[in-house]
């Protein structure tokens, strides 16, 4: 039982369909056979066919449990998991140790999880609980107001259980000023958690500067890199990161798999107990196909990262230039440094609900994070946007399959919708 008690925060209510909506979103396939351009790759990416192929043998042909060490199929599955772990670590410029999950006192470890949400929970709650059980006195946690809910919610949970939490404001450009972060550190700061790339506005936080600040003070630095791994160069060791979360489905891998990358010497308390897998840090039978798929997806994403970023950056810049020509369109977040495949804008002079209703049959975009659909974006609020402005905002997430024709189509749809709504 965690030292601060077992009570989770109350679950958020499900958002029921709005009965007053006369034009609910259509069920996909049958209603509209020609798929609208999908520009929501920050919500999720399609699983690459090569990833599917790499996963295929591990579902049915070689289906053994990697914890079954007394027979050859089990040993083969275990070897596949360890190979994937090694590939993942190598993709991040890390060497694993010989211990379970690659853990030993000198080396980095990779613990497989169900995704970035679970990796964040293990990192944040695991570090806090380890501090308590070791008799440590650090009780202050620091993060940004624009973090994903998968960071904010576990930290707020900790703030209800004996820790103090600072949710630092960002500038109007969405970036944190390292000097402001330094000023917000306290003598007993245990942890700083800052994401690599924002999931709504795509801005890239100054990780190296934050890592240096933390390292100089013995503060642990966690980075939610779900939107960044496979998209930007990212070497946790060089950036002073102690704990890094990533997710398969954000980099053209399968859904339901992610990892927590752990620096040598970082102690965590497990948040899931059971069969002792993953060096005791994450109990549960390992999903071999998903793990193999995650490693393959990262290798593929790193292989085409540069040309993909260049191509998508050019398409994104064209989209932004054409949108500006429509007038009354405001950029959310700094244009640079930013993910090459992200754009987030607020459309003036239109009602947000009407705008997204007009777009949704012809364009797959979002108004904010897929994980908090229905509630106004806390990220845009942190940038100073009003509720109405946040609702009239559009997140474009371009992806590997995005074409110039799709961008043209999106612009045409958007231009027509804005013209009609502005009357
Ligand atoms: C920055 C960030 N962190 C965490 C998550 C959650 O990841 P997962 O779906 O793998 O749990 C997401 C997904 O939207 C994200 O964008």
CSV table of C-alpha atoms and ligand atoms in Angstrom, one decimal:
chain,number,residue,atom,x,y,z
A,1,UNK,CA,0.0,0.0,0.0
A,2,UNK,CA,1.5,3.4,-0.8
A,3,UNK,CA,2.7,5.3,2.2
A,4,UNK,CA,0.2,8.1,1.5
A,5,UNK,CA,-2.9,5.9,1.3
A,6,UNK,CA,-4.7,4.2,-1.5
A,7,UNK,CA,-7.4,6.7,-2.4
A,8,UNK,CA,-7.4,7.6,-6.1
A,9,UNK,CA,-8.9,10.8,-7.3
A,10,UNK,CA,-12.6,10.4,-8.3
A,11,UNK,CA,-13.0,9.3,-11.9
A,12,UNK,CA,-14.0,12.0,-14.4
A,13,UNK,CA,-17.6,11.5,-15.6
A,14,UNK,CA,-18.0,10.3,-19.2
A,15,UNK,CA,-19.2,12.9,-21.6
A,16,UNK,CA,-22.5,11.7,-22.9
A,17,UNK,CA,-23.5,12.6,-26.5
A,18,UNK,CA,-25.1,16.0,-26.6
A,19,UNK,CA,-28.8,15.4,-27.2
A,20,UNK,CA,-29.2,19.0,-28.5
A,21,UNK,CA,-26.7,18.4,-31.2
A,22,UNK,CA,-28.7,18.1,-34.4
A,23,UNK,CA,-25.7,16.9,-36.4
A,24,UNK,CA,-23.8,14.3,-34.4
A,25,UNK,CA,-20.5,13.1,-35.9
A,26,UNK,CA,-21.3,10.3,-38.3
A,27,UNK,CA,-20.2,6.7,-37.6
A,28,UNK,CA,-17.0,6.5,-39.8
A,29,UNK,CA,-16.8,3.9,-42.5
A,30,UNK,CA,-20.3,3.2,-43.9
A,31,UNK,CA,-21.5,6.8,-43.8
A,32,UNK,CA,-18.5,8.4,-45.6
A,33,UNK,CA,-16.6,5.9,-47.7
A,34,UNK,CA,-14.0,8.5,-48.9
A,35,UNK,CA,-12.0,9.1,-45.8
A,36,UNK,CA,-11.5,12.8,-45.0
A,37,UNK,CA,-7.9,13.9,-44.6
A,38,UNK,CA,-6.6,12.7,-41.3
A,39,UNK,CA,-4.7,15.6,-39.7
A,40,UNK,CA,-4.9,14.5,-36.1
A,41,UNK,CA,-1.5,12.6,-35.7
A,42,UNK,CA,-1.0,14.1,-32.2
A,43,UNK,CA,-4.0,12.1,-31.0
A,44,UNK,CA,-2.6,8.9,-32.6
A,45,UNK,CA,-0.8,7.6,-35.6
A,46,UNK,CA,-1.6,4.6,-37.8
A,47,UNK,CA,0.4,1.5,-37.1
A,48,UNK,CA,3.1,1.2,-39.9
A,49,UNK,CA,2.6,-1.9,-42.1
A,50,UNK,CA,6.3,-2.9,-41.4
A,51,UNK,CA,5.5,-2.8,-37.7
A,52,UNK,CA,2.4,-5.0,-38.2
A,53,UNK,CA,4.6,-7.4,-40.1
A,54,UNK,CA,7.2,-7.5,-37.3
A,55,UNK,CA,4.5,-8.1,-34.7
A,56,UNK,CA,2.7,-10.8,-36.7
A,57,UNK,CA,4.6,-14.0,-35.6
A,58,UNK,CA,4.3,-13.2,-32.0
A,59,UNK,CA,0.5,-13.3,-31.7
A,60,UNK,CA,-0.2,-16.9,-32.7
A,61,UNK,CA,2.9,-18.7,-34.0
A,62,UNK,CA,5.3,-17.8,-31.3
A,63,UNK,CA,2.8,-17.0,-28.6
A,64,UNK,CA,4.6,-18.3,-25.5
A,65,UNK,CA,4.8,-16.3,-22.2
A,66,UNK,CA,8.3,-14.7,-21.9
A,67,UNK,CA,8.2,-15.6,-18.2
A,68,UNK,CA,8.1,-19.3,-19.1
A,69,UNK,CA,11.8,-20.0,-18.7
A,70,UNK,CA,11.6,-23.8,-18.7
A,71,UNK,CA,10.8,-24.3,-22.4
A,72,UNK,CA,12.2,-23.1,-25.7
A,73,UNK,CA,9.2,-21.1,-26.9
A,74,UNK,CA,9.2,-19.2,-23.7
A,75,UNK,CA,12.9,-18.5,-23.9
A,76,UNK,CA,12.5,-17.3,-27.5
A,77,UNK,CA,9.8,-14.9,-26.4
A,78,UNK,CA,12.0,-13.7,-23.6
A,79,UNK,CA,14.8,-13.2,-26.1
A,80,UNK,CA,12.5,-11.2,-28.4
A,81,UNK,CA,11.6,-8.9,-25.5
A,82,UNK,CA,15.2,-8.3,-24.5
A,83,UNK,CA,16.1,-7.7,-28.1
A,84,UNK,CA,13.4,-5.1,-28.3
A,85,UNK,CA,14.5,-3.5,-25.1
A,86,UNK,CA,18.0,-3.2,-26.4
A,87,UNK,CA,16.8,-1.7,-29.7
A,88,UNK,CA,14.7,0.8,-27.8
A,89,UNK,CA,17.6,1.8,-25.6
A,90,UNK,CA,19.9,2.1,-28.5
A,91,UNK,CA,17.4,4.3,-30.3
A,92,UNK,CA,17.7,6.7,-27.4
A,93,UNK,CA,21.5,6.5,-27.3
A,94,UNK,CA,21.5,4.4,-24.2
A,95,UNK,CA,23.3,1.2,-23.1
A,96,UNK,CA,21.4,-1.2,-20.8
A,97,UNK,CA,22.8,-3.2,-17.9
A,98,UNK,CA,22.7,-6.9,-17.3
A,99,UNK,CA,20.0,-6.8,-14.6
A,100,UNK,CA,16.3,-7.3,-15.0
A,101,UNK,CA,14.8,-4.7,-17.4
A,102,UNK,CA,18.4,-3.7,-18.1
A,103,UNK,CA,18.7,-2.4,-14.6
A,104,UNK,CA,22.0,-2.3,-12.6
A,105,UNK,CA,23.7,0.5,-10.7
A,106,UNK,CA,25.7,1.7,-13.7
A,107,UNK,CA,23.2,1.5,-16.6
A,108,UNK,CA,19.9,2.7,-17.9
A,109,UNK,CA,16.8,0.6,-17.7
A,110,UNK,CA,13.8,0.3,-19.9
A,111,UNK,CA,10.5,-0.8,-18.3
A,112,UNK,CA,7.7,-1.7,-20.6
A,113,UNK,CA,4.3,-0.2,-19.7
A,114,UNK,CA,0.9,0.1,-21.3
A,115,UNK,CA,1.7,3.5,-22.7
A,116,UNK,CA,2.9,7.0,-21.6
A,117,UNK,CA,0.1,7.4,-19.1
A,118,UNK,CA,1.3,4.4,-17.1
A,119,UNK,CA,4.9,5.3,-17.6
A,120,UNK,CA,4.2,8.8,-16.1
A,121,UNK,CA,2.3,7.3,-13.2
A,122,UNK,CA,5.2,4.9,-12.4
A,123,UNK,CA,7.8,7.7,-12.7
A,124,UNK,CA,6.0,10.3,-10.6
A,125,UNK,CA,4.2,8.3,-8.0
A,126,UNK,CA,7.0,5.7,-7.9
A,127,UNK,CA,9.6,8.3,-7.2
A,128,UNK,CA,7.5,10.0,-4.5
A,129,UNK,CA,6.7,6.8,-2.8
A,130,UNK,CA,10.4,5.7,-2.9
A,131,UNK,CA,11.3,9.0,-1.3
A,132,UNK,CA,8.8,8.5,1.5
A,133,UNK,CA,9.8,4.9,2.2
A,134,UNK,CA,13.5,5.8,2.2
A,135,UNK,CA,12.8,8.4,4.8
A,136,UNK,CA,13.8,11.3,2.5
A,137,UNK,CA,12.6,14.8,3.3
A,138,UNK,CA,12.0,16.2,-0.2
A,139,UNK,CA,8.3,17.0,-0.6
A,140,UNK,CA,8.1,19.6,-3.4
A,141,UNK,CA,7.2,18.8,-7.0
A,142,UNK,CA,7.3,21.1,-10.0
A,143,UNK,CA,5.7,20.9,-13.4
A,144,UNK,CA,4.2,23.2,-16.1
A,145,UNK,CA,0.6,24.3,-16.3
A,146,UNK,CA,0.6,23.0,-19.9
A,147,UNK,CA,1.6,19.4,-19.2
A,148,UNK,CA,-0.6,16.5,-20.3
A,149,UNK,CA,-3.2,15.3,-17.9
A,150,UNK,CA,-1.2,12.1,-17.6
A,151,UNK,CA,1.4,14.2,-15.7
A,152,UNK,CA,-0.9,16.7,-14.0
A,153,UNK,CA,-3.3,14.2,-12.6
A,154,UNK,CA,-0.7,11.9,-10.9
A,155,UNK,CA,1.1,15.0,-9.5
A,156,UNK,CA,-2.2,16.5,-8.2
A,157,UNK,CA,-2.8,13.1,-6.6
A,158,UNK,CA,0.5,13.4,-4.8
A,159,UNK,CA,-0.4,16.9,-3.8
A,160,UNK,CA,-3.4,15.5,-2.0
A,161,UNK,CA,-1.1,13.1,-0.2
A,162,UNK,CA,1.6,15.1,1.5
A,163,UNK,CA,3.5,16.7,-1.3
A,164,UNK,CA,3.5,20.3,-2.5
A,165,UNK,CA,3.0,21.0,-6.2
A,166,UNK,CA,4.0,24.0,-8.3
A,167,UNK,CA,2.3,24.2,-11.7
A,168,UNK,CA,4.5,26.8,-13.3
A,169,UNK,CA,3.0,29.2,-15.9
A,170,UNK,CA,4.5,29.4,-19.3
A,171,UNK,CA,5.0,32.4,-21.6
A,172,UNK,CA,2.4,33.4,-24.2
A,173,UNK,CA,4.5,31.4,-26.6
A,174,UNK,CA,4.0,28.2,-24.6
A,175,UNK,CA,7.6,28.0,-23.5
A,176,UNK,CA,8.9,27.9,-20.0
A,177,UNK,CA,11.7,30.3,-19.1
A,178,UNK,CA,14.5,28.3,-17.4
A,179,UNK,CA,15.2,31.3,-15.1
A,180,UNK,CA,11.5,31.3,-13.9
A,181,UNK,CA,11.8,27.5,-13.4
A,182,UNK,CA,15.0,28.0,-11.4
A,183,UNK,CA,13.3,30.6,-9.3
A,184,UNK,CA,10.5,28.3,-8.5
A,185,UNK,CA,12.8,25.5,-7.2
A,186,UNK,CA,12.7,25.0,-3.5
A,187,UNK,CA,15.3,23.5,-1.1
A,188,UNK,CA,13.3,20.3,-0.9
A,189,UNK,CA,12.3,20.0,-4.5
A,190,UNK,CA,12.3,16.2,-5.3
A,191,UNK,CA,11.2,16.3,-8.9
A,192,UNK,CA,10.8,18.5,-12.0
A,193,UNK,CA,8.5,17.1,-14.7
A,194,UNK,CA,8.6,18.9,-18.1
A,195,UNK,CA,7.4,17.5,-21.3
A,196,UNK,CA,9.6,17.4,-24.4
A,197,UNK,CA,6.9,18.4,-27.0
A,198,UNK,CA,3.5,19.7,-26.2
A,199,UNK,CA,0.7,17.5,-27.5
A,200,UNK,CA,-1.6,20.5,-28.4
A,201,UNK,CA,0.7,23.3,-29.5
A,202,UNK,CA,3.8,21.2,-30.4
A,203,UNK,CA,6.3,23.6,-28.7
A,204,UNK,CA,9.6,22.1,-27.6
A,205,UNK,CA,10.7,22.9,-24.1
A,206,UNK,CA,14.3,23.8,-23.2
A,207,UNK,CA,15.1,20.4,-21.8
A,208,UNK,CA,18.9,20.7,-21.7
A,209,UNK,CA,18.7,23.9,-19.6
A,210,UNK,CA,16.2,22.3,-17.2
A,211,UNK,CA,18.3,19.2,-17.0
A,212,UNK,CA,21.3,21.2,-16.0
A,213,UNK,CA,19.4,23.0,-13.3
A,214,UNK,CA,18.1,19.8,-11.9
A,215,UNK,CA,21.4,18.0,-12.0
A,216,UNK,CA,23.2,20.8,-10.2
A,217,UNK,CA,20.7,20.4,-7.3
A,218,UNK,CA,20.2,16.7,-7.1
A,219,UNK,CA,16.7,17.1,-8.3
A,220,UNK,CA,15.2,14.3,-10.4
A,221,UNK,CA,14.1,15.3,-13.9
A,222,UNK,CA,11.2,13.5,-15.5
A,223,UNK,CA,10.2,14.1,-19.1
A,224,UNK,CA,7.0,13.1,-20.8
A,225,UNK,CA,8.4,12.6,-24.3
A,226,UNK,CA,5.3,10.8,-25.8
A,227,UNK,CA,5.0,13.4,-28.6
A,228,UNK,CA,8.7,13.8,-29.2
A,229,UNK,CA,10.4,10.3,-29.4
A,230,UNK,CA,10.8,9.4,-33.0
A,231,UNK,CA,10.1,13.0,-34.1
A,232,UNK,CA,13.0,15.0,-32.8
A,233,UNK,CA,16.5,14.1,-31.8
A,234,UNK,CA,16.3,13.1,-28.1
A,235,UNK,CA,19.1,11.7,-26.0
A,236,UNK,CA,18.0,11.5,-22.3
A,237,UNK,CA,21.6,11.1,-21.0
A,238,UNK,CA,22.8,14.2,-22.8
A,239,UNK,CA,19.8,16.3,-21.6
A,240,UNK,CA,20.1,15.4,-17.9
A,241,UNK,CA,16.8,13.5,-18.0
A,242,UNK,CA,16.4,10.8,-15.2
A,243,UNK,CA,13.1,9.4,-16.2
A,244,UNK,CA,11.6,9.5,-19.7
A,245,UNK,CA,8.1,8.3,-20.8
A,246,UNK,CA,7.2,7.3,-24.3
A,247,UNK,CA,4.3,5.7,-26.2
A,248,UNK,CA,4.1,3.4,-29.1
A,249,UNK,CA,1.0,4.8,-30.8
A,250,UNK,CA,2.5,8.3,-31.2
A,251,UNK,CA,5.3,7.0,-33.4
A,252,UNK,CA,3.5,4.7,-35.8
A,253,UNK,CA,3.6,1.8,-33.4
A,254,UNK,CA,0.8,-0.2,-31.7
A,255,UNK,CA,-1.6,1.2,-29.1
A,256,UNK,CA,-1.3,-0.2,-25.6
A,257,UNK,CA,2.5,-0.2,-25.3
A,258,UNK,CA,5.0,2.4,-24.0
A,259,UNK,CA,8.0,2.5,-21.8
A,260,UNK,CA,9.6,4.3,-18.9
A,261,UNK,CA,13.3,4.9,-19.4
A,262,UNK,CA,15.2,5.1,-16.1
A,263,UNK,CA,18.6,6.5,-15.4
A,264,UNK,CA,21.2,4.6,-13.3
A,265,UNK,CA,20.6,4.9,-9.6
A,266,UNK,CA,17.0,6.2,-9.7
A,267,UNK,CA,14.9,4.3,-7.2
A,268,UNK,CA,11.2,3.8,-7.9
A,269,UNK,CA,8.5,2.1,-5.9
A,270,UNK,CA,6.4,-0.2,-8.2
A,271,UNK,CA,2.8,1.0,-8.7
A,272,UNK,CA,1.5,-2.3,-10.0
A,273,UNK,CA,2.2,-5.5,-8.0
A,274,UNK,CA,2.0,-9.1,-9.0
A,275,UNK,CA,4.2,-11.5,-10.8
A,276,UNK,CA,7.4,-9.5,-10.4
A,277,UNK,CA,8.0,-8.9,-14.1
A,278,UNK,CA,10.2,-6.0,-15.3
A,279,UNK,CA,12.5,-6.3,-12.3
A,280,UNK,CA,9.5,-6.0,-10.0
A,281,UNK,CA,8.7,-2.5,-11.2
A,282,UNK,CA,5.8,-3.4,-13.4
A,283,UNK,CA,4.0,-6.7,-12.8
A,284,UNK,CA,2.0,-8.3,-15.5
A,285,UNK,CA,2.5,-10.7,-18.5
A,286,UNK,CA,4.5,-8.9,-21.1
A,287,UNK,CA,2.7,-8.3,-24.4
A,288,UNK,CA,5.5,-9.6,-26.7
A,289,UNK,CA,3.9,-8.5,-30.0
A,290,UNK,CA,3.4,-5.0,-28.8
A,291,UNK,CA,6.9,-4.8,-27.4
A,292,UNK,CA,8.4,-6.1,-30.7
A,293,UNK,CA,6.2,-3.6,-32.5
A,294,UNK,CA,7.3,-0.7,-30.4
A,295,UNK,CA,11.0,-1.3,-31.0
A,296,UNK,CA,10.4,-1.7,-34.7
A,297,UNK,CA,8.3,1.5,-34.8
A,298,UNK,CA,11.1,3.5,-33.1
A,299,UNK,CA,13.7,2.1,-35.5
A,300,UNK,CA,11.6,3.1,-38.5
A,301,UNK,CA,10.7,6.5,-37.1
A,302,UNK,CA,14.4,7.3,-36.4
A,303,UNK,CA,15.3,6.1,-39.9
A,304,UNK,CA,13.0,8.5,-41.7
A,305,UNK,CA,12.9,11.2,-39.0
A,306,UNK,CA,14.9,13.9,-40.8
A,307,UNK,CA,13.3,13.7,-44.3
A,308,UNK,CA,9.8,13.3,-42.7
A,309,UNK,CA,10.3,16.4,-40.5
A,310,UNK,CA,11.6,18.3,-43.5
A,311,UNK,CA,8.7,17.3,-45.7
A,312,UNK,CA,6.0,17.8,-43.1
A,313,UNK,CA,7.5,21.1,-41.9
A,314,UNK,CA,7.3,22.4,-45.5
A,315,UNK,CA,3.6,21.3,-45.7
A,316,UNK,CA,2.9,22.7,-42.3
A,317,UNK,CA,4.5,26.1,-43.3
A,318,UNK,CA,2.4,26.2,-46.4
A,319,UNK,CA,-0.7,25.5,-44.4
A,320,UNK,CA,0.2,28.3,-42.0
A,321,UNK,CA,0.9,30.7,-44.8
A,322,UNK,CA,-2.4,30.0,-46.5
A,323,UNK,CA,-4.3,30.2,-43.2
A,324,UNK,CA,-2.9,33.6,-42.5
A,325,UNK,CA,-4.2,34.7,-45.9
A,326,UNK,CA,-7.7,33.9,-44.7
A,327,UNK,CA,-7.4,36.6,-42.1
A,328,UNK,CA,-8.3,36.6,-38.4
A,329,UNK,CA,-6.2,33.5,-37.7
A,330,UNK,CA,-3.9,33.5,-34.6
A,331,UNK,CA,-1.1,31.0,-34.0
A,332,UNK,CA,-1.0,29.2,-30.7
A,333,UNK,CA,2.4,28.7,-29.3
A,334,UNK,CA,5.8,29.7,-30.8
A,335,UNK,CA,6.3,28.6,-34.4
A,336,UNK,CA,9.8,27.6,-33.4
A,337,UNK,CA,11.0,25.6,-31.6
A,338,UNK,CA,8.1,23.3,-32.4
A,339,UNK,CA,7.3,19.9,-33.9
A,340,UNK,CA,7.5,20.2,-37.6
A,341,UNK,CA,4.2,18.4,-38.0
A,342,UNK,CA,2.1,20.5,-35.7
A,343,UNK,CA,0.1,23.6,-36.1
A,344,UNK,CA,-2.5,25.1,-33.7
A,345,UNK,CA,-4.5,28.1,-34.5
A,346,UNK,CA,-7.4,30.1,-33.2
A,347,UNK,CA,-10.0,31.3,-35.7
A,348,UNK,CA,-11.5,34.7,-34.8
A,349,UNK,CA,-15.1,35.6,-35.5
A,350,UNK,CA,-16.6,32.1,-35.4
A,351,UNK,CA,-18.3,30.0,-32.8
A,352,UNK,CA,-16.0,27.0,-32.0
A,353,UNK,CA,-18.8,24.4,-31.8
A,354,UNK,CA,-20.2,25.5,-35.2
A,355,UNK,CA,-16.7,25.5,-36.7
A,356,UNK,CA,-15.9,22.0,-35.6
A,357,UNK,CA,-19.3,20.8,-36.6
A,358,UNK,CA,-18.8,22.2,-40.0
A,359,UNK,CA,-15.3,20.6,-40.3
A,360,UNK,CA,-15.8,17.2,-38.9
A,361,UNK,CA,-17.4,15.4,-41.9
A,362,UNK,CA,-14.6,16.5,-44.2
A,363,UNK,CA,-11.6,16.8,-42.0
A,364,UNK,CA,-10.2,14.9,-39.1
A,365,UNK,CA,-8.7,17.6,-36.8
A,366,UNK,CA,-9.2,18.4,-33.2
A,367,UNK,CA,-9.7,21.4,-30.9
A,368,UNK,CA,-7.3,20.1,-28.2
A,369,UNK,CA,-6.1,16.9,-26.6
A,370,UNK,CA,-7.9,13.7,-27.4
A,371,UNK,CA,-7.6,12.8,-23.8
A,372,UNK,CA,-9.6,15.7,-22.5
A,373,UNK,CA,-12.1,16.0,-25.3
A,374,UNK,CA,-15.2,17.9,-24.2
A,375,UNK,CA,-13.4,20.2,-21.7
A,376,UNK,CA,-11.8,23.4,-22.7
A,377,UNK,CA,-8.1,23.2,-23.4
A,378,UNK,CA,-6.0,24.0,-20.3
A,379,UNK,CA,-3.0,24.5,-22.6
A,380,UNK,CA,-4.7,27.2,-24.6
A,381,UNK,CA,-6.0,28.8,-21.3
A,382,UNK,CA,-2.4,28.9,-20.1
A,383,UNK,CA,-1.5,30.8,-23.2
A,384,UNK,CA,-4.2,33.4,-22.3
A,385,UNK,CA,-6.9,32.2,-24.7
A,386,UNK,CA,-10.5,32.7,-23.5
A,387,UNK,CA,-12.9,29.7,-23.4
A,388,UNK,CA,-14.5,30.8,-26.6
A,389,UNK,CA,-11.1,31.2,-28.3
A,390,UNK,CA,-10.0,27.8,-27.1
A,391,UNK,CA,-13.2,26.3,-28.5
A,392,UNK,CA,-12.5,28.0,-31.9
A,393,UNK,CA,-9.0,26.6,-32.1
A,394,UNK,CA,-7.8,23.9,-34.4
A,395,UNK,CA,-4.9,21.5,-33.9
A,396,UNK,CA,-3.5,20.1,-37.1
A,397,UNK,CA,-1.2,17.1,-36.7
A,398,UNK,CA,0.4,16.1,-40.0
A,399,UNK,CA,1.8,12.6,-40.4
A,400,UNK,CA,3.8,10.2,-42.5
A,401,UNK,CA,1.0,9.7,-44.9
A,402,UNK,CA,-0.1,13.4,-45.2
A,403,UNK,CA,0.1,14.7,-48.8
A,404,UNK,CA,0.1,18.1,-50.3
A,405,UNK,CA,-3.3,17.3,-51.8
A,406,UNK,CA,-4.7,16.7,-48.4
A,407,UNK,CA,-3.4,20.0,-47.2
A,408,UNK,CA,-5.0,21.7,-50.1
A,409,UNK,CA,-8.3,19.9,-49.4
A,410,UNK,CA,-8.1,20.9,-45.7
A,411,UNK,CA,-7.5,24.5,-46.7
A,412,UNK,CA,-10.5,24.5,-49.0
A,413,UNK,CA,-12.8,23.0,-46.4
A,414,UNK,CA,-11.6,25.4,-43.8
A,415,UNK,CA,-11.8,28.4,-46.0
A,416,UNK,CA,-15.4,27.6,-47.0
A,417,UNK,CA,-16.4,26.9,-43.4
A,418,UNK,CA,-14.9,30.1,-42.1
A,419,UNK,CA,-16.4,32.2,-44.9
A,420,UNK,CA,-19.9,30.7,-44.2
A,421,UNK,CA,-19.6,31.1,-40.4
A,422,UNK,CA,-18.4,34.7,-40.6
A,423,UNK,CA,-21.3,35.4,-42.9
B,1,LIG,C1,2.2,14.3,-24.0
B,1,LIG,C2,1.4,13.1,-23.8
B,1,LIG,N1,1.6,12.4,-22.7
B,1,LIG,C3,0.9,11.2,-22.4
B,1,LIG,C4,0.0,10.8,-23.3
B,1,LIG,C5,-0.7,9.5,-23.0
B,1,LIG,O1,-0.2,8.5,-23.7
B,1,LIG,P1,-0.8,7.0,-23.8
B,1,LIG,O2,-2.0,7.1,-24.7
B,1,LIG,O3,0.3,6.2,-24.4
B,1,LIG,O4,-1.2,6.6,-22.4
B,1,LIG,C6,-0.3,11.5,-24.5
B,1,LIG,C7,-1.3,11.0,-25.4
B,1,LIG,O5,-2.1,11.8,-25.9
B,1,LIG,C8,0.5,12.6,-24.7
B,1,LIG,O6,0.3,13.4,-25.8
